[in-house]
PDB file of C-alpha atoms in Angstrom:
ATOM      1  CA  UNK P  25       1.095 -37.549   9.800  1.00  0.00           C
ATOM      2  CA  UNK P  26       0.602 -40.607   7.687  1.00  0.00           C
ATOM      3  CA  UNK P  27      -2.892 -41.131   6.715  1.00  0.00           C
ATOM      4  CA  UNK P  28      -3.701 -44.595   7.812  1.00  0.00           C
ATOM      5  CA  UNK P  29      -7.174 -44.979   6.207  1.00  0.00           C
ATOM      6  CA  UNK P  30      -7.314 -47.528   3.825  1.00  0.00           C
ATOM      7  CA  UNK P  31      -8.034 -47.188   0.339  1.00  0.00           C
ATOM      8  CA  UNK P  32      -8.753 -50.171  -1.838  1.00  0.00           C
ATOM      9  CA  UNK P  33      -8.225 -50.941  -5.500  1.00  0.00           C
ATOM     10  CA  UNK P  34      -7.647 -47.149  -6.162  1.00  0.00           C
ATOM     11  CA  UNK P  35      -5.057 -45.147  -8.243  1.00  0.00           C
ATOM     12  CA  UNK P  36      -2.857 -42.627  -6.862  1.00  0.00           C
ATOM     13  CA  UNK P  37      -5.394 -40.110  -8.614  1.00  0.00           C
ATOM     14  CA  UNK P  38      -8.143 -41.559  -7.228  1.00  0.00           C
ATOM     15  CA  UNK P  39      -6.577 -41.061  -3.615  1.00  0.00           C
ATOM     16  CA  UNK P  40      -5.666 -37.691  -4.006  1.00  0.00           C
ATOM     17  CA  UNK P  41      -9.154 -36.831  -5.612  1.00  0.00           C
ATOM     18  CA  UNK P  42     -10.632 -38.472  -2.021  1.00  0.00           C
ATOM     19  CA  UNK P  43      -8.265 -36.778   0.060  1.00  0.00           C
ATOM     20  CA  UNK P  44      -9.270 -33.545  -1.641  1.00  0.00           C
ATOM     21  CA  UNK P  45     -13.037 -34.311  -0.930  1.00  0.00           C
ATOM     22  CA  UNK P  46     -12.376 -34.780   2.639  1.00  0.00           C
ATOM     23  CA  UNK P  47     -10.359 -31.338   3.103  1.00  0.00           C
ATOM     24  CA  UNK P  48     -13.318 -29.871   1.254  1.00  0.00           C
ATOM     25  CA  UNK P  49     -16.099 -31.335   3.584  1.00  0.00           C
ATOM     26  CA  UNK P  50     -14.168 -30.658   6.650  1.00  0.00           C
ATOM     27  CA  UNK P  51     -14.381 -26.922   5.516  1.00  0.00           C
ATOM     28  CA  UNK P  52     -17.763 -26.787   4.740  1.00  0.00           C
ATOM     29  CA  UNK P  53     -18.721 -28.309   8.350  1.00  0.00           C
ATOM     30  CA  UNK P  54     -16.468 -26.363  10.283  1.00  0.00           C
ATOM     31  CA  UNK P  55     -16.812 -22.883   8.773  1.00  0.00           C
ATOM     32  CA  UNK P  56     -13.526 -21.627   9.841  1.00  0.00           C
ATOM     33  CA  UNK P  57     -13.550 -23.247  12.857  1.00  0.00           C
ATOM     34  CA  UNK P  58      -9.739 -24.268  12.968  1.00  0.00           C
ATOM     35  CA  UNK P  59      -9.672 -26.694  15.896  1.00  0.00           C
ATOM     36  CA  UNK P  60     -12.600 -28.509  15.503  1.00  0.00           C
ATOM     37  CA  UNK P  61     -11.181 -29.058  11.818  1.00  0.00           C
ATOM     38  CA  UNK P  62      -7.609 -30.205  13.154  1.00  0.00           C
ATOM     39  CA  UNK P  63      -9.269 -32.478  15.136  1.00  0.00           C
ATOM     40  CA  UNK P  64     -11.396 -34.221  12.700  1.00  0.00           C
ATOM     41  CA  UNK P  65      -8.306 -34.830  10.478  1.00  0.00           C
ATOM     42  CA  UNK P  66      -6.381 -36.048  13.643  1.00  0.00           C
ATOM     43  CA  UNK P  67      -9.482 -38.903  13.799  1.00  0.00           C
ATOM     44  CA  UNK P  68      -9.540 -39.595  10.616  1.00  0.00           C
ATOM     45  CA  UNK P  69      -5.583 -40.427  10.471  1.00  0.00           C
ATOM     46  CA  UNK P  70      -6.529 -43.043  13.162  1.00  0.00           C
ATOM     47  CA  UNK P  71      -9.524 -44.675  11.642  1.00  0.00           C
ATOM     48  CA  UNK P  72      -9.177 -48.089   9.538  1.00  0.00           C
ATOM     49  CA  UNK P  73     -11.584 -49.726   7.693  1.00  0.00           C
ATOM     50  CA  UNK P  74     -13.797 -51.735   9.508  1.00  0.00           C
ATOM     51  CA  UNK P  75     -15.964 -50.796  12.829  1.00  0.00           C
ATOM     52  CA  UNK P  76     -15.683 -47.771  15.064  1.00  0.00           C
ATOM     53  CA  UNK P  77     -17.408 -47.270  18.483  1.00  0.00           C
ATOM     54  CA  UNK P  78     -18.354 -44.185  19.771  1.00  0.00           C
ATOM     55  CA  UNK P  79     -19.472 -44.151  23.835  1.00  0.00           C
ATOM     56  CA  UNK P  80     -19.721 -41.604  26.237  1.00  0.00           C
ATOM     57  CA  UNK P  81     -21.675 -38.098  26.436  1.00  0.00           C
ATOM     58  CA  UNK P  82     -21.796 -34.721  24.955  1.00  0.00           C
ATOM     59  CA  UNK P  83     -21.908 -35.202  21.005  1.00  0.00           C
ATOM     60  CA  UNK P  84     -21.920 -38.977  20.503  1.00  0.00           C
ATOM     61  CA  UNK P  85     -24.343 -38.254  17.569  1.00  0.00           C
ATOM     62  CA  UNK P  86     -22.747 -35.241  16.239  1.00  0.00           C
ATOM     63  CA  UNK P  87     -19.522 -36.795  15.731  1.00  0.00           C
ATOM     64  CA  UNK P  88     -20.995 -40.028  13.853  1.00  0.00           C
ATOM     65  CA  UNK P  89     -22.802 -37.494  11.548  1.00  0.00           C
ATOM     66  CA  UNK P  90     -19.376 -35.599  10.828  1.00  0.00           C
ATOM     67  CA  UNK P  91     -17.397 -38.542  10.437  1.00  0.00           C
ATOM     68  CA  UNK P  92     -19.937 -40.432   8.183  1.00  0.00           C
ATOM     69  CA  UNK P  93     -19.781 -37.310   5.843  1.00  0.00           C
ATOM     70  CA  UNK P  94     -15.816 -37.452   5.594  1.00  0.00           C
ATOM     71  CA  UNK P  95     -15.520 -41.029   5.666  1.00  0.00           C
ATOM     72  CA  UNK P  96     -18.182 -41.459   2.854  1.00  0.00           C
ATOM     73  CA  UNK P  97     -15.828 -39.362   0.259  1.00  0.00           C
ATOM     74  CA  UNK P  98     -13.624 -42.759   0.979  1.00  0.00           C
ATOM     75  CA  UNK P  99     -15.861 -45.668   1.024  1.00  0.00           C
ATOM     76  CA  UNK P 100     -19.463 -46.944   2.183  1.00  0.00           C
ATOM     77  CA  UNK P 101     -20.437 -46.150   5.563  1.00  0.00           C
ATOM     78  CA  UNK P 102     -22.813 -47.824   7.852  1.00  0.00           C
ATOM     79  CA  UNK P 103     -24.225 -46.263  10.588  1.00  0.00           C
ATOM     80  CA  UNK P 104     -25.911 -48.391  13.171  1.00  0.00           C
ATOM     81  CA  UNK P 105     -25.900 -48.712  17.276  1.00  0.00           C
ATOM     82  CA  UNK P 106     -26.170 -51.365  20.233  1.00  0.00           C
ATOM     83  CA  UNK P 107     -28.134 -49.362  22.026  1.00  0.00           C
ATOM     84  CA  UNK P 108     -30.695 -46.565  20.246  1.00  0.00           C
ATOM     85  CA  UNK P 109     -30.487 -43.811  17.621  1.00  0.00           C
ATOM     86  CA  UNK P 110     -32.835 -41.637  16.348  1.00  0.00           C
ATOM     87  CA  UNK P 111     -32.806 -41.954  12.379  1.00  0.00           C
ATOM     88  CA  UNK P 112     -30.739 -39.672  10.353  1.00  0.00           C
ATOM     89  CA  UNK P 113     -32.366 -37.089   7.849  1.00  0.00           C
ATOM     90  CA  UNK P 114     -29.465 -36.613   5.496  1.00  0.00           C
ATOM     91  CA  UNK P 115     -28.782 -40.474   4.707  1.00  0.00           C
ATOM     92  CA  UNK P 116     -31.072 -43.379   3.837  1.00  0.00           C
ATOM     93  CA  UNK P 117     -32.134 -45.327   6.868  1.00  0.00           C
ATOM     94  CA  UNK P 118     -32.860 -49.028   6.695  1.00  0.00           C
ATOM     95  CA  UNK P 119     -35.639 -50.209   9.074  1.00  0.00           C
ATOM     96  CA  UNK P 120     -35.521 -54.050   9.592  1.00  0.00           C
ATOM     97  CA  UNK P 121     -37.567 -56.370  11.921  1.00  0.00           C
ATOM     98  CA  UNK P 122     -36.454 -58.552  14.477  1.00  0.00           C
ATOM     99  CA  UNK P 123     -37.394 -61.314  12.681  1.00  0.00           C
ATOM    100  CA  UNK P 124     -35.466 -60.416   9.337  1.00  0.00           C
ATOM    101  CA  UNK P 125     -33.004 -62.860   7.897  1.00  0.00           C
ATOM    102  CA  UNK P 126     -29.006 -62.030   7.832  1.00  0.00           C
ATOM    103  CA  UNK P 127     -29.585 -62.559   4.033  1.00  0.00           C
ATOM    104  CA  UNK P 128     -32.405 -60.233   3.625  1.00  0.00           C
ATOM    105  CA  UNK P 129     -30.731 -57.201   5.802  1.00  0.00           C
ATOM    106  CA  UNK P 130     -27.775 -57.775   3.893  1.00  0.00           C
ATOM    107  CA  UNK P 131     -29.775 -57.456   0.433  1.00  0.00           C
ATOM    108  CA  UNK P 132     -31.424 -54.339   1.590  1.00  0.00           C
ATOM    109  CA  UNK P 133     -27.852 -52.919   2.588  1.00  0.00           C
ATOM    110  CA  UNK P 134     -26.265 -53.591  -0.787  1.00  0.00           C
ATOM    111  CA  UNK P 135     -28.919 -52.369  -3.083  1.00  0.00           C
ATOM    112  CA  UNK P 136     -29.332 -49.127  -0.501  1.00  0.00           C
ATOM    113  CA  UNK P 137     -25.596 -48.640  -1.402  1.00  0.00           C
ATOM    114  CA  UNK P 138     -26.082 -48.492  -5.074  1.00  0.00           C
ATOM    115  CA  UNK P 139     -28.161 -45.004  -4.328  1.00  0.00           C
ATOM    116  CA  UNK P 140     -26.320 -43.892  -1.377  1.00  0.00           C
ATOM    117  CA  UNK P 141     -22.698 -44.036   0.201  1.00  0.00           C
ATOM    118  CA  UNK P 142     -23.960 -43.691   3.724  1.00  0.00           C
ATOM    119  CA  UNK P 143     -26.407 -45.712   5.578  1.00  0.00           C
ATOM    120  CA  UNK P 144     -28.263 -46.288   8.962  1.00  0.00           C
ATOM    121  CA  UNK P 145     -29.627 -49.593   9.943  1.00  0.00           C
ATOM    122  CA  UNK P 146     -31.843 -50.636  12.684  1.00  0.00           C
ATOM    123  CA  UNK P 147     -34.867 -51.705  14.126  1.00  0.00           C
ATOM    124  CA  UNK P 148     -37.587 -48.997  14.887  1.00  0.00           C
ATOM    125  CA  UNK P 149     -38.982 -49.028  18.150  1.00  0.00           C
ATOM    126  CA  UNK P 150     -42.252 -47.426  19.357  1.00  0.00           C
ATOM    127  CA  UNK P 151     -40.422 -44.515  20.529  1.00  0.00           C
ATOM    128  CA  UNK P 152     -39.098 -43.773  17.054  1.00  0.00           C
ATOM    129  CA  UNK P 153     -35.766 -44.782  18.014  1.00  0.00           C
ATOM    130  CA  UNK P 154     -33.995 -47.505  16.006  1.00  0.00           C
ATOM    131  CA  UNK P 155     -32.307 -50.417  18.182  1.00  0.00           C
ATOM    132  CA  UNK P 156     -29.652 -52.875  17.016  1.00  0.00           C
ATOM    133  CA  UNK P 157     -29.988 -54.851  13.753  1.00  0.00           C
ATOM    134  CA  UNK P 158     -30.418 -58.637  14.183  1.00  0.00           C
ATOM    135  CA  UNK P 159     -27.240 -59.377  12.308  1.00  0.00           C
ATOM    136  CA  UNK P 160     -23.455 -59.864  13.280  1.00  0.00           C
ATOM    137  CA  UNK P 161     -21.102 -57.102  12.723  1.00  0.00           C
ATOM    138  CA  UNK P 162     -18.604 -59.387  11.532  1.00  0.00           C
ATOM    139  CA  UNK P 163     -21.204 -60.094   8.341  1.00  0.00           C
ATOM    140  CA  UNK P 164     -22.036 -56.431   8.089  1.00  0.00           C
ATOM    141  CA  UNK P 165     -18.199 -55.457   7.570  1.00  0.00           C
ATOM    142  CA  UNK P 166     -17.909 -57.667   4.396  1.00  0.00           C
ATOM    143  CA  UNK P 167     -20.553 -55.218   2.606  1.00  0.00           C
ATOM    144  CA  UNK P 168     -18.770 -51.798   3.622  1.00  0.00           C
ATOM    145  CA  UNK P 169     -16.047 -50.163   4.200  1.00  0.00           C
ATOM    146  CA  UNK P 170     -16.879 -48.278   7.673  1.00  0.00           C
ATOM    147  CA  UNK P 171     -18.946 -49.075  10.307  1.00  0.00           C
ATOM    148  CA  UNK P 172     -19.973 -46.247  12.794  1.00  0.00           C
ATOM    149  CA  UNK P 173     -21.501 -47.615  15.846  1.00  0.00           C
ATOM    150  CA  UNK P 174     -23.452 -45.417  18.693  1.00  0.00           C
ATOM    151  CA  UNK P 175     -22.677 -48.116  21.542  1.00  0.00           C
ATOM    152  CA  UNK P 176     -23.828 -45.881  24.579  1.00  0.00           C
ATOM    153  CA  UNK P 177     -26.829 -43.974  26.075  1.00  0.00           C
ATOM    154  CA  UNK P 178     -26.236 -40.723  27.955  1.00  0.00           C
ATOM    155  CA  UNK P 179     -30.230 -39.270  28.218  1.00  0.00           C
ATOM    156  CA  UNK P 180     -28.677 -35.860  26.513  1.00  0.00           C
ATOM    157  CA  UNK P 181     -26.328 -35.135  29.111  1.00  0.00           C
ATOM    158  CA  UNK P 182     -22.752 -34.045  28.806  1.00  0.00           C
ATOM    159  CA  UNK P 183     -21.333 -36.292  30.836  1.00  0.00           C
ATOM    160  CA  UNK P 184     -22.226 -39.683  32.623  1.00  0.00           C
ATOM    161  CA  UNK P 185     -20.803 -42.679  34.106  1.00  0.00           C
ATOM    162  CA  UNK P 186     -21.440 -46.232  33.205  1.00  0.00           C
ATOM    163  CA  UNK P 187     -23.152 -49.210  34.908  1.00  0.00           C
ATOM    164  CA  UNK P 188     -21.828 -53.095  34.129  1.00  0.00           C
ATOM    165  CA  UNK P 189     -23.600 -53.670  31.310  1.00  0.00           C
ATOM    166  CA  UNK P 190     -22.404 -50.309  29.491  1.00  0.00           C
ATOM    167  CA  UNK P 191     -21.530 -49.274  27.220  1.00  0.00           C
ATOM    168  CA  UNK P 192     -21.922 -52.056  24.620  1.00  0.00           C
ATOM    169  CA  UNK P 193     -19.203 -51.976  22.394  1.00  0.00           C
ATOM    170  CA  UNK P 194     -19.099 -54.584  19.579  1.00  0.00           C
ATOM    171  CA  UNK P 195     -15.936 -57.089  19.918  1.00  0.00           C
ATOM    172  CA  UNK P 196     -15.105 -56.287  16.292  1.00  0.00           C
ATOM    173  CA  UNK P 197     -14.391 -52.792  17.128  1.00  0.00           C
ATOM    174  CA  UNK P 198     -10.784 -51.745  15.669  1.00  0.00           C
ATOM    175  CA  UNK P 199     -11.254 -47.844  17.298  1.00  0.00           C
ATOM    176  CA  UNK P 200     -13.181 -46.781  20.488  1.00  0.00           C
ATOM    177  CA  UNK P 201     -13.904 -42.914  21.043  1.00  0.00           C
ATOM    178  CA  UNK P 202     -15.037 -41.723  24.502  1.00  0.00           C
ATOM    179  CA  UNK P 203     -17.042 -38.589  23.771  1.00  0.00           C
ATOM    180  CA  UNK P 204     -17.359 -36.119  26.820  1.00  0.00           C
ATOM    181  CA  UNK P 205     -19.272 -32.719  26.923  1.00  0.00           C
ATOM    182  CA  UNK P 206     -17.207 -29.903  28.341  1.00  0.00           C
ATOM    183  CA  UNK P 207     -20.196 -27.937  28.985  1.00  0.00           C
ATOM    184  CA  UNK P 208     -20.404 -30.318  32.507  1.00  0.00           C
ATOM    185  CA  UNK P 209     -17.062 -28.564  33.630  1.00  0.00           C
ATOM    186  CA  UNK P 210     -17.638 -26.448  36.467  1.00  0.00           C
ATOM    187  CA  UNK P 211     -21.235 -27.204  37.073  1.00  0.00           C
ATOM    188  CA  UNK P 212     -22.685 -29.150  39.966  1.00  0.00           C
ATOM    189  CA  UNK P 213     -22.697 -33.196  39.205  1.00  0.00           C
ATOM    190  CA  UNK P 214     -26.121 -33.907  39.734  1.00  0.00           C
ATOM    191  CA  UNK P 215     -26.720 -31.421  36.916  1.00  0.00           C
ATOM    192  CA  UNK P 216     -24.919 -32.810  34.410  1.00  0.00           C
ATOM    193  CA  UNK P 217     -23.795 -36.240  34.936  1.00  0.00           C
ATOM    194  CA  UNK P 218     -26.043 -39.264  33.691  1.00  0.00           C
ATOM    195  CA  UNK P 219     -26.368 -41.825  36.622  1.00  0.00           C
ATOM    196  CA  UNK P 220     -24.637 -39.683  38.925  1.00  0.00           C
ATOM    197  CA  UNK P 221     -24.979 -42.129  41.738  1.00  0.00           C
ATOM    198  CA  UNK P 222     -22.438 -44.251  39.936  1.00  0.00           C
ATOM    199  CA  UNK P 223     -20.425 -41.373  39.491  1.00  0.00           C
ATOM    200  CA  UNK P 224     -20.237 -40.470  42.983  1.00  0.00           C
ATOM    201  CA  UNK P 225     -19.600 -44.175  43.784  1.00  0.00           C
ATOM    202  CA  UNK P 226     -16.233 -43.864  41.977  1.00  0.00           C
ATOM    203  CA  UNK P 227     -14.929 -41.565  44.634  1.00  0.00           C
ATOM    204  CA  UNK P 228     -14.004 -42.509  48.568  1.00  0.00           C
ATOM    205  CA  UNK P 229     -15.686 -41.242  50.175  1.00  0.00           C
ATOM    206  CA  UNK P 230     -18.226 -40.718  47.587  1.00  0.00           C
ATOM    207  CA  UNK P 231     -19.070 -37.219  46.050  1.00  0.00           C
ATOM    208  CA  UNK P 232     -21.620 -35.148  47.981  1.00  0.00           C
ATOM    209  CA  UNK P 233     -24.599 -33.663  45.605  1.00  0.00           C
ATOM    210  CA  UNK P 234     -23.412 -30.212  45.011  1.00  0.00           C
ATOM    211  CA  UNK P 235     -20.097 -30.936  43.990  1.00  0.00           C
ATOM    212  CA  UNK P 236     -18.750 -29.037  40.990  1.00  0.00           C
ATOM    213  CA  UNK P 237     -16.962 -31.282  38.266  1.00  0.00           C
ATOM    214  CA  UNK P 238     -13.749 -30.019  38.150  1.00  0.00           C
ATOM    215  CA  UNK P 239     -10.942 -31.055  35.568  1.00  0.00           C
ATOM    216  CA  UNK P 240      -9.674 -33.194  38.465  1.00  0.00           C
ATOM    217  CA  UNK P 241     -12.350 -34.890  39.110  1.00  0.00           C
ATOM    218  CA  UNK P 242     -13.304 -35.640  35.682  1.00  0.00           C
ATOM    219  CA  UNK P 243      -9.566 -36.995  35.117  1.00  0.00           C
ATOM    220  CA  UNK P 244      -9.939 -39.197  38.333  1.00  0.00           C
ATOM    221  CA  UNK P 245     -13.483 -40.690  37.147  1.00  0.00           C
ATOM    222  CA  UNK P 246     -11.942 -41.062  33.520  1.00  0.00           C
ATOM    223  CA  UNK P 247      -9.182 -43.015  34.653  1.00  0.00           C
ATOM    224  CA  UNK P 248     -11.144 -45.379  36.848  1.00  0.00           C
ATOM    225  CA  UNK P 249     -13.653 -46.041  34.532  1.00  0.00           C
ATOM    226  CA  UNK P 250     -10.582 -46.481  31.931  1.00  0.00           C
ATOM    227  CA  UNK P 251     -13.023 -46.293  28.447  1.00  0.00           C
ATOM    228  CA  UNK P 252     -12.090 -45.545  25.091  1.00  0.00           C
ATOM    229  CA  UNK P 253      -8.939 -45.733  23.123  1.00  0.00           C
ATOM    230  CA  UNK P 254      -9.107 -41.937  22.660  1.00  0.00           C
ATOM    231  CA  UNK P 255     -10.920 -38.850  24.591  1.00  0.00           C
ATOM    232  CA  UNK P 256     -13.148 -36.481  22.639  1.00  0.00           C
ATOM    233  CA  UNK P 257     -13.319 -33.385  24.201  1.00  0.00           C
ATOM    234  CA  UNK P 258     -16.827 -31.984  22.480  1.00  0.00           C
ATOM    235  CA  UNK P 259     -18.197 -28.614  23.194  1.00  0.00           C
ATOM    236  CA  UNK P 260     -14.513 -26.827  23.587  1.00  0.00           C
ATOM    237  CA  UNK P 261     -16.238 -23.626  22.759  1.00  0.00           C
ATOM    238  CA  UNK P 262     -17.774 -23.436  26.401  1.00  0.00           C
ATOM    239  CA  UNK P 263     -14.084 -23.268  27.526  1.00  0.00           C
ATOM    240  CA  UNK P 264     -11.711 -20.093  27.213  1.00  0.00           C
ATOM    241  CA  UNK P 265      -9.279 -20.322  24.339  1.00  0.00           C
ATOM    242  CA  UNK P 266      -6.396 -19.860  26.664  1.00  0.00           C
ATOM    243  CA  UNK P 267      -7.755 -22.380  28.851  1.00  0.00           C
ATOM    244  CA  UNK P 268      -7.923 -25.026  26.323  1.00  0.00           C
ATOM    245  CA  UNK P 269      -4.662 -26.549  25.642  1.00  0.00           C
ATOM    246  CA  UNK P 270      -3.984 -26.333  29.547  1.00  0.00           C
ATOM    247  CA  UNK P 271      -6.835 -28.939  29.596  1.00  0.00           C
ATOM    248  CA  UNK P 272      -6.003 -31.028  27.034  1.00  0.00           C
ATOM    249  CA  UNK P 273      -2.633 -31.467  28.246  1.00  0.00           C
ATOM    250  CA  UNK P 274      -3.576 -32.057  32.015  1.00  0.00           C
ATOM    251  CA  UNK P 275      -6.154 -35.012  30.484  1.00  0.00           C
ATOM    252  CA  UNK P 276      -3.615 -36.408  28.171  1.00  0.00           C
ATOM    253  CA  UNK P 277      -0.938 -36.685  30.584  1.00  0.00           C
ATOM    254  CA  UNK P 278      -3.351 -37.858  33.358  1.00  0.00           C
ATOM    255  CA  UNK P 279      -4.929 -40.656  31.131  1.00  0.00           C
ATOM    256  CA  UNK P 280      -2.102 -41.724  28.736  1.00  0.00           C
ATOM    257  CA  UNK P 281      -4.216 -41.790  25.830  1.00  0.00           C
ATOM    258  CA  UNK P 282      -4.594 -39.197  23.297  1.00  0.00           C
ATOM    259  CA  UNK P 283      -7.073 -36.166  24.104  1.00  0.00           C
ATOM    260  CA  UNK P 284      -8.806 -34.078  20.957  1.00  0.00           C
ATOM    261  CA  UNK P 285     -10.694 -31.028  21.495  1.00  0.00           C
ATOM    262  CA  UNK P 286     -14.071 -29.875  19.326  1.00  0.00           C
ATOM    263  CA  UNK P 287     -16.918 -27.910  19.172  1.00  0.00           C
ATOM    264  CA  UNK P 288     -19.330 -29.927  16.854  1.00  0.00           C
ATOM    265  CA  UNK P 289     -22.226 -27.971  17.827  1.00  0.00           C
ATOM    266  CA  UNK P 290     -20.491 -25.350  15.611  1.00  0.00           C
ATOM    267  CA  UNK P 291     -20.535 -27.476  12.650  1.00  0.00           C
ATOM    268  CA  UNK P 292     -22.407 -25.914   9.933  1.00  0.00           C
ATOM    269  CA  UNK P 293     -26.034 -27.656   9.666  1.00  0.00           C
ATOM    270  CA  UNK P 294     -26.644 -27.343   5.994  1.00  0.00           C
ATOM    271  CA  UNK P 295     -23.604 -29.566   5.365  1.00  0.00           C
ATOM    272  CA  UNK P 296     -25.195 -32.300   6.613  1.00  0.00           C
ATOM    273  CA  UNK P 297     -28.125 -32.224   4.321  1.00  0.00           C
TER     274      UNK P 297
END
């Protein structure tokens, strides 16, 4: 496949070196997990310079971590949120105030990029999480190559339904990735779905508590919400190998969008340091 990632002001040798660095980082991250490695390569081929939003449940932060490490081989990566996110241990975190000016924030971003290719920026809340910085994404875009946005919350559950205000995707978004945790399949919806009442209400008649989340129910719910340019099915290691391709194909045909299977929980933690 042709790589769609933009290389600005780079020689052919620079591009080749960058691609080699990406492959090396994928090998470090995946440690022999070919399925997850191929999933990350598939994603990279579809990411262009600008804003990428990650929504859904069951692995948003893990996906942002992996993509930030890979994209940092090609340019400057800024991580942020429209909801809330914990600071990251492997990159520099820029903590700003609600009253900070755009000029002051951009100055901090420029200075920090001189030291590190990956930054995370946000306003620190009382719970230790970061919330949205008081600056337009269109302004941030001019000072980095890629912006990765966690644009949804899920209370650490593998599945969720969205209310009318969710997800909070910036209008500058070039690609939105919907994450779903496959560990939710085969379990009662009230145990695995955030905002389960909204999930039940997607169906007529509404689903009853105790209903087991099947691939058919999942597909119908995802179709009705119609979110994300592609579906990233995480926690694929919870599914028997022989059933994974069947599930991917079923969802892809039902949703009419790309479906990617991966197991980000298998990523080698040392590579994130």
